[in-house]
Amino acid sequence: MFINNIYKIYLLSFLLSPLISYFTQTLFSYNSNSLFGVTSILLISLLPAKVKQRAGNRTSAIIVMLILGIYLFAWGYYNGSYETGGIKLILFNNRWIQSALILLIVYNTQFDVNAFRKVIVIGAITIVIAGIVSLIQIFIDPTLFVPL
């Protein structure tokens, strides 16, 4: 049950990802894509060895994304991305592997009605804040919340 709550918090953090991305970029000069990638790899290691059967046929999409992610990883390694950016660049920033791991976490997390209500409220608040910030950037200060 504890692991399920950690997964829920992680998935709810995606709704706040614009704010998390801004703060990680400005305070730590760190790419938030790498942060979510590393976190998803760590959390997937907490999944039980036997993946639940309720995922059913949906796992075929995960397998396809993992194959594509591994292909892009190998392609980046072969073309010299490892020498220029290291393992962080070609593994932790690989959006296909991140998406497959996040889907695997979602398929193995049990949500209740309260979790869905939180998602709707947090999502609506994030959209309203993003709209206000966009209007401020358009009409008042184009450099608002732009990391310099």
C-alpha positions as YAML, in Angstrom:
chain: A
units: angstrom
residues:
- id: 1
  name: MET
  ca: [0.00, 0.00, 0.00]
- id: 2
  name: PHE
  ca: [2.89, 2.34, 0.79]
- id: 3
  name: ILE
  ca: [4.37, 1.83, -2.68]
- id: 4
  name: ASN
  ca: [0.98, 2.53, -4.27]
- id: 5
  name: ASN
  ca: [0.86, 5.89, -2.44]
- id: 6
  name: ILE
  ca: [4.37, 6.75, -3.68]
- id: 7
  name: TYR
  ca: [3.24, 6.01, -7.24]
- id: 8
  name: LYS
  ca: [0.17, 8.22, -6.81]
- id: 9
  name: ILE
  ca: [2.28, 11.11, -5.54]
- id: 10
  name: TYR
  ca: [4.68, 10.65, -8.46]
- id: 11
  name: LEU
  ca: [1.84, 10.65, -10.99]
- id: 12
  name: LEU
  ca: [0.24, 13.70, -9.36]
- id: 13
  name: SER
  ca: [3.58, 15.49, -9.65]
- id: 14
  name: PHE
  ca: [3.15, 15.42, -13.43]
- id: 15
  name: LEU
  ca: [0.25, 17.82, -13.03]
- id: 16
  name: LEU
  ca: [2.62, 20.23, -11.31]
- id: 17
  name: SER
  ca: [5.43, 19.57, -13.78]
- id: 18
  name: PRO
  ca: [5.47, 23.14, -15.18]
- id: 19
  name: LEU
  ca: [6.26, 24.49, -11.71]
- id: 20
  name: ILE
  ca: [8.65, 21.66, -10.90]
- id: 21
  name: SER
  ca: [10.44, 22.22, -14.21]
- id: 22
  name: TYR
  ca: [10.76, 25.94, -13.60]
- id: 23
  name: PHE
  ca: [12.16, 25.52, -10.11]
- id: 24
  name: THR
  ca: [14.59, 22.73, -11.04]
- id: 25
  name: GLN
  ca: [15.83, 24.78, -13.99]
- id: 26
  name: THR
  ca: [16.24, 28.09, -12.12]
- id: 27
  name: LEU
  ca: [17.42, 26.85, -8.75]
- id: 28
  name: PHE
  ca: [19.56, 23.87, -9.73]
- id: 29
  name: SER
  ca: [20.17, 24.41, -13.48]
- id: 30
  name: TYR
  ca: [18.94, 20.85, -13.96]
- id: 31
  name: ASN
  ca: [16.74, 19.57, -16.76]
- id: 32
  name: SER
  ca: [13.42, 18.35, -15.39]
- id: 33
  name: ASN
  ca: [13.15, 15.70, -18.10]
- id: 34
  name: SER
  ca: [16.16, 14.01, -16.57]
- id: 35
  name: LEU
  ca: [14.62, 14.37, -13.12]
- id: 36
  name: PHE
  ca: [11.41, 12.62, -14.18]
- id: 37
  name: GLY
  ca: [13.43, 10.02, -16.10]
- id: 38
  name: VAL
  ca: [15.62, 9.13, -13.13]
- id: 39
  name: THR
  ca: [12.61, 9.07, -10.82]
- id: 40
  name: SER
  ca: [10.66, 6.77, -13.14]
- id: 41
  name: ILE
  ca: [13.61, 4.39, -13.37]
- id: 42
  name: LEU
  ca: [13.95, 4.33, -9.57]
- id: 43
  name: LEU
  ca: [10.22, 3.81, -9.04]
- id: 44
  name: ILE
  ca: [9.99, 1.04, -11.60]
- id: 45
  name: SER
  ca: [12.61, -0.84, -9.62]
- id: 46
  name: LEU
  ca: [10.15, -0.86, -6.69]
- id: 47
  name: LEU
  ca: [7.52, -2.72, -8.71]
- id: 48
  name: PRO
  ca: [7.11, -6.34, -7.72]
- id: 49
  name: ALA
  ca: [8.85, -8.85, -9.93]
- id: 50
  name: LYS
  ca: [5.51, -10.21, -11.13]
- id: 51
  name: VAL
  ca: [3.63, -7.48, -13.00]
- id: 52
  name: LYS
  ca: [-0.08, -7.61, -12.25]
- id: 53
  name: GLN
  ca: [-2.27, -9.33, -14.79]
- id: 54
  name: ARG
  ca: [-4.86, -6.54, -14.85]
- id: 55
  name: ALA
  ca: [-2.76, -4.64, -17.39]
- id: 56
  name: GLY
  ca: [-3.88, -7.21, -19.96]
- id: 57
  name: ASN
  ca: [-3.28, -6.38, -23.61]
- id: 58
  name: ARG
  ca: [-2.12, -2.86, -22.81]
- id: 59
  name: THR
  ca: [1.39, -4.15, -22.16]
- id: 60
  name: SER
  ca: [1.96, -4.52, -25.92]
- id: 61
  name: ALA
  ca: [2.17, -0.71, -26.21]
- id: 62
  name: ILE
  ca: [4.72, -0.68, -23.40]
- id: 63
  name: ILE
  ca: [6.80, -3.32, -25.16]
- id: 64
  name: VAL
  ca: [6.75, -1.36, -28.42]
- id: 65
  name: MET
  ca: [7.82, 1.85, -26.62]
- id: 66
  name: LEU
  ca: [10.61, 0.01, -24.81]
- id: 67
  name: ILE
  ca: [11.87, -1.49, -28.06]
- id: 68
  name: LEU
  ca: [11.84, 1.94, -29.71]
- id: 69
  name: GLY
  ca: [13.56, 3.46, -26.67]
- id: 70
  name: ILE
  ca: [16.26, 0.80, -26.70]
- id: 71
  name: TYR
  ca: [16.71, 1.31, -30.43]
- id: 72
  name: LEU
  ca: [17.11, 5.08, -29.95]
- id: 73
  name: PHE
  ca: [19.49, 4.45, -27.06]
- id: 74
  name: ALA
  ca: [21.63, 2.17, -29.24]
- id: 75
  name: TRP
  ca: [21.44, 4.62, -32.16]
- id: 76
  name: GLY
  ca: [22.57, 7.49, -29.93]
- id: 77
  name: TYR
  ca: [25.38, 5.39, -28.50]
- id: 78
  name: TYR
  ca: [26.52, 4.35, -31.97]
- id: 79
  name: ASN
  ca: [26.41, 7.92, -33.34]
- id: 80
  name: GLY
  ca: [28.54, 9.40, -30.57]
- id: 81
  name: SER
  ca: [25.93, 10.86, -28.23]
- id: 82
  name: TYR
  ca: [27.54, 8.96, -25.37]
- id: 83
  name: GLU
  ca: [30.84, 10.76, -25.87]
- id: 84
  name: THR
  ca: [29.24, 14.20, -26.02]
- id: 85
  name: GLY
  ca: [26.52, 13.92, -23.39]
- id: 86
  name: GLY
  ca: [27.16, 10.76, -21.45]
- id: 87
  name: ILE
  ca: [24.72, 8.13, -20.33]
- id: 88
  name: LYS
  ca: [22.43, 10.80, -18.84]
- id: 89
  name: LEU
  ca: [21.74, 12.31, -22.25]
- id: 90
  name: ILE
  ca: [20.83, 9.13, -24.09]
- id: 91
  name: LEU
  ca: [19.15, 7.14, -21.32]
- id: 92
  name: PHE
  ca: [17.53, 9.50, -18.82]
- id: 93
  name: ASN
  ca: [16.30, 11.93, -21.51]
- id: 94
  name: ASN
  ca: [14.89, 9.14, -23.68]
- id: 95
  name: ARG
  ca: [11.19, 10.02, -23.78]
- id: 96
  name: TRP
  ca: [10.14, 6.62, -25.12]
- id: 97
  name: ILE
  ca: [11.68, 4.72, -22.23]
- id: 98
  name: GLN
  ca: [10.28, 7.27, -19.78]
- id: 99
  name: SER
  ca: [6.79, 6.95, -21.28]
- id: 100
  name: ALA
  ca: [6.90, 3.15, -21.18]
- id: 101
  name: LEU
  ca: [8.03, 3.12, -17.55]
- id: 102
  name: ILE
  ca: [5.38, 5.68, -16.57]
- id: 103
  name: LEU
  ca: [2.67, 3.63, -18.31]
- id: 104
  name: LEU
  ca: [3.89, 0.55, -16.47]
- id: 105
  name: ILE
  ca: [3.59, 2.45, -13.19]
- id: 106
  name: VAL
  ca: [0.09, 3.69, -14.11]
- id: 107
  name: TYR
  ca: [-1.09, 0.21, -15.06]
- id: 108
  name: ASN
  ca: [0.08, -1.13, -11.70]
- id: 109
  name: THR
  ca: [-1.35, 1.63, -9.51]
- id: 110
  name: GLN
  ca: [-4.82, 1.38, -8.08]
- id: 111
  name: PHE
  ca: [-6.68, 4.68, -8.04]
- id: 112
  name: ASP
  ca: [-9.73, 5.55, -6.00]
- id: 113
  name: VAL
  ca: [-12.37, 8.25, -6.51]
- id: 114
  name: ASN
  ca: [-10.53, 10.74, -4.27]
- id: 115
  name: ALA
  ca: [-7.39, 10.42, -6.41]
- id: 116
  name: PHE
  ca: [-9.38, 11.26, -9.53]
- id: 117
  name: ARG
  ca: [-10.91, 14.27, -7.81]
- id: 118
  name: LYS
  ca: [-7.44, 15.49, -6.81]
- id: 119
  name: VAL
  ca: [-6.26, 15.06, -10.41]
- id: 120
  name: ILE
  ca: [-9.16, 17.13, -11.73]
- id: 121
  name: VAL
  ca: [-8.66, 19.91, -9.17]
- id: 122
  name: ILE
  ca: [-4.88, 20.09, -9.56]
- id: 123
  name: GLY
  ca: [-5.17, 19.92, -13.35]
- id: 124
  name: ALA
  ca: [-7.72, 22.74, -13.42]
- id: 125
  name: ILE
  ca: [-5.59, 24.91, -11.13]
- id: 126
  name: THR
  ca: [-2.51, 24.27, -13.25]
- id: 127
  name: ILE
  ca: [-4.37, 25.21, -16.44]
- id: 128
  name: VAL
  ca: [-5.71, 28.42, -14.88]
- id: 129
  name: ILE
  ca: [-2.25, 29.42, -13.59]
- id: 130
  name: ALA
  ca: [-0.69, 28.61, -16.97]
- id: 131
  name: GLY
  ca: [-3.30, 30.74, -18.71]
- id: 132
  name: ILE
  ca: [-2.67, 33.69, -16.38]
- id: 133
  name: VAL
  ca: [1.10, 33.40, -16.81]
- id: 134
  name: SER
  ca: [0.67, 33.20, -20.60]
- id: 135
  name: LEU
  ca: [-1.44, 36.35, -20.64]
- id: 136
  name: ILE
  ca: [1.13, 38.16, -18.49]
- id: 137
  name: GLN
  ca: [3.90, 37.01, -20.84]
- id: 138
  name: ILE
  ca: [1.98, 38.19, -23.89]
- id: 139
  name: PHE
  ca: [0.86, 41.57, -22.64]
- id: 140
  name: ILE
  ca: [3.23, 42.68, -19.87]
- id: 141
  name: ASP
  ca: [6.59, 40.90, -19.51]
- id: 142
  name: PRO
  ca: [7.73, 38.34, -22.11]
- id: 143
  name: THR
  ca: [10.59, 37.20, -19.85]
- id: 144
  name: LEU
  ca: [8.37, 36.25, -16.88]
- id: 145
  name: PHE
  ca: [9.30, 32.74, -15.69]
- id: 146
  name: VAL
  ca: [11.91, 32.38, -18.41]
- id: 147
  name: PRO
  ca: [15.12, 30.98, -16.94]
- id: 148
  name: LEU
  ca: [17.99, 33.23, -17.86]
...
